[in-house]
Short mmCIF file of C-alpha atoms in Angstrom, two decimals:
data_model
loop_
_atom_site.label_atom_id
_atom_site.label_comp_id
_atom_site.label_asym_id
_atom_site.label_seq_id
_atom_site.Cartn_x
_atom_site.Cartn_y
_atom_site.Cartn_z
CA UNK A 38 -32.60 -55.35 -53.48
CA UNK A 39 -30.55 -52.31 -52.96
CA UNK A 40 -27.97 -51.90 -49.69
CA UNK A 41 -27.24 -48.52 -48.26
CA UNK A 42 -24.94 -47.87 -45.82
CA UNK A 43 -24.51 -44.67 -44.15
CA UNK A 44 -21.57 -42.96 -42.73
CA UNK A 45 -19.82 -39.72 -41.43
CA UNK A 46 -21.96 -38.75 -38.66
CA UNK A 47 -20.48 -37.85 -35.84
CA UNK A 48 -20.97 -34.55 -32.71
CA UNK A 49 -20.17 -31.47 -34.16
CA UNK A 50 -20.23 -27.66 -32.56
CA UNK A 51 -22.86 -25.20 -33.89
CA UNK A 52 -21.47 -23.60 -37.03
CA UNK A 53 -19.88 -26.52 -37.69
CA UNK A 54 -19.67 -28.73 -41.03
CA UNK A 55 -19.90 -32.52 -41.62
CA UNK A 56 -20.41 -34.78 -44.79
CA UNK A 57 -22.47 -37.77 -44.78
CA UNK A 58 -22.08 -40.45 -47.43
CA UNK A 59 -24.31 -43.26 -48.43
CA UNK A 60 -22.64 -46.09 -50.46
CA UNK A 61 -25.12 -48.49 -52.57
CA UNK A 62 -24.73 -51.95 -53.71
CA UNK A 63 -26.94 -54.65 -55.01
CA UNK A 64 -28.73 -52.86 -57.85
CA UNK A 65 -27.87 -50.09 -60.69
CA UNK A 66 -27.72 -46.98 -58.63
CA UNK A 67 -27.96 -44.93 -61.45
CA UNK A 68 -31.73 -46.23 -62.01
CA UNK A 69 -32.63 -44.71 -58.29
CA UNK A 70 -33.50 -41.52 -57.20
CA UNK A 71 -31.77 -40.95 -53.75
CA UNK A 72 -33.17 -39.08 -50.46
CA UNK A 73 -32.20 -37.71 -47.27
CA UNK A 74 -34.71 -37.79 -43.86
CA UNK A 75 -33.90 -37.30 -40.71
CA UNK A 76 -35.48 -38.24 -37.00
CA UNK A 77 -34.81 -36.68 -33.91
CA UNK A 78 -36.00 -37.84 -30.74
CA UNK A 79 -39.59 -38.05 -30.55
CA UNK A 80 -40.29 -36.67 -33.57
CA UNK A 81 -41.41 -38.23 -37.35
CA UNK A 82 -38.83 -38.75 -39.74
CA UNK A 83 -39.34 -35.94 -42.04
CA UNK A 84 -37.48 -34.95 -45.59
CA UNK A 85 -34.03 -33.27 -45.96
CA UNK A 86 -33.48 -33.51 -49.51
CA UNK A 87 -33.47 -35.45 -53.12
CA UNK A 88 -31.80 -35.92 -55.94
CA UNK A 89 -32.68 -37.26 -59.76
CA UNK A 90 -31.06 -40.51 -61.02
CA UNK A 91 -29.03 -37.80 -62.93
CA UNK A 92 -27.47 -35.58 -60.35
CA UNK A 93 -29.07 -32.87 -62.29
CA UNK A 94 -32.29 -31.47 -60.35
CA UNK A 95 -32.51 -31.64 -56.31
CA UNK A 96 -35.31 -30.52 -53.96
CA UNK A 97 -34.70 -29.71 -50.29
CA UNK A 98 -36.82 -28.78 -47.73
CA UNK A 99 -37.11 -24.98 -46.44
CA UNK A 100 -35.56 -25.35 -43.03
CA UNK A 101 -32.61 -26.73 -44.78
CA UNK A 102 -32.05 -24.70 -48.11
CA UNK A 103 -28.74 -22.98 -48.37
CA UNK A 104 -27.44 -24.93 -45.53
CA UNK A 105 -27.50 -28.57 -46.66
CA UNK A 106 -26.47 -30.12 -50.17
CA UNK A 107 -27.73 -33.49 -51.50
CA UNK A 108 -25.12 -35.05 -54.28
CA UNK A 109 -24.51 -38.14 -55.96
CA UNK A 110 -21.75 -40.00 -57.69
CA UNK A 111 -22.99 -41.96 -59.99
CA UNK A 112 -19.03 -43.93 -61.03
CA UNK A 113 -19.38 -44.32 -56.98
CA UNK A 114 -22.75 -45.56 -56.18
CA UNK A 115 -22.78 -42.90 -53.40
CA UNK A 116 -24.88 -40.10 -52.26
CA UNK A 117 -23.63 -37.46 -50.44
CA UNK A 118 -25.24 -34.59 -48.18
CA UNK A 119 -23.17 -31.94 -47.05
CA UNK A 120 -23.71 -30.06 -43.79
CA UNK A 121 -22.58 -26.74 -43.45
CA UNK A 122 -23.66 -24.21 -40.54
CA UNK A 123 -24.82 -26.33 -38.36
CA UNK A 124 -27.41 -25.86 -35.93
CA UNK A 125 -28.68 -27.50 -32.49
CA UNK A 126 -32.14 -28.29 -34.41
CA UNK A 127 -30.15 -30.02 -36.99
CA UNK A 128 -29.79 -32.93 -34.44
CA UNK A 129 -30.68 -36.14 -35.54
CA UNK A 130 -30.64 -39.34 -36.88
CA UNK A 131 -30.21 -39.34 -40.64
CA UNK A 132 -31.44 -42.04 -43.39
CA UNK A 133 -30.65 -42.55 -46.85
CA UNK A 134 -33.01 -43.73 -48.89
CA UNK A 135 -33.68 -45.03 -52.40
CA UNK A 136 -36.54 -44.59 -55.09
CA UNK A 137 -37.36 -46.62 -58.30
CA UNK A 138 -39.64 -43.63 -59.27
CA UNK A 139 -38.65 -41.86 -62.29
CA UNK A 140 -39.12 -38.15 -60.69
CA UNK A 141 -37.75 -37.29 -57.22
CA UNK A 142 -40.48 -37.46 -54.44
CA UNK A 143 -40.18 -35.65 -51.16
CA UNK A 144 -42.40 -38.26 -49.19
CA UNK A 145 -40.63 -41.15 -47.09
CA UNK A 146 -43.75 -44.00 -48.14
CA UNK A 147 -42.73 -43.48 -52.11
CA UNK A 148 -38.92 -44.72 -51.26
CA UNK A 149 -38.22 -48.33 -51.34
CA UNK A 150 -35.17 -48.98 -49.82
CA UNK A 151 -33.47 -47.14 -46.85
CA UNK A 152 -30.11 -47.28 -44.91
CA UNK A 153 -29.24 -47.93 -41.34
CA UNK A 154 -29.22 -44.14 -39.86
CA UNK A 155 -26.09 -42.40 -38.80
CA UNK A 156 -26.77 -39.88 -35.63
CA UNK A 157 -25.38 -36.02 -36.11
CA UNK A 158 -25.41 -34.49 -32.85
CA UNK A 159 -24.88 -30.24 -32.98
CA UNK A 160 -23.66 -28.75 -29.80
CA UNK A 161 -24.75 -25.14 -29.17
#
């Protein structure tokens, strides 16, 4: 079993940064590759980004790119998503989620393990 647990969420203007972390415990985190999705209201959860058990090679999705950075510390047992330039749409809830697949996978039904959510809200 792996435990993540979110943080760092939080209401933010437009233009605005935050950083969400997501600290793991139960299993070697280094053997997991880590995601970020996100839900808003009435929507699906859909992908934000990934990241290899490595750190090396990340993926994220198109309406994100440029604007959003998946990391990982690996000594830590944390993954990391920073938020820069924030926009209204960017409102959500947002999930961490683990992988025991060897390649990163954008889809949310290949992760095994997933975190709590912590809510972003982006004023305009």
């Amino acid at each position: 079993q792996v435990q993540l647990v979110e943080s760092g969420g939080g209401l933010v203007q437009a233009g605005g940064s935050l950083r969400l972390s997501c600290a793991a415990s139960g299993r070697t985190f280094s053997n997991y590759c880590m995601g970020w999705f996100r839900q808003a209201p009435g929507k699906e959860r859909e992908f934000v980004a990934t990241i290899s058990r490595d750190g090396h090679v990340s993926t994220s999705a198109d309406s994100v790119k440029g604007r959003l950075t998946i990391s990982r510390d690996n000594a830590k047992n944390t993954v990391y998503l920073q938020m820069n330039s924030l926009k209204p749409e960017d409102t959500a809830v947002y999930y961490c989620a683990a992988t025991s697949r060897y390649y990163t996978t954008l889809s949310k039904l290949n992760y095994d393990y997933w975190g709590q959510g912590t809510q972003v809200t982006v004023s305009s």
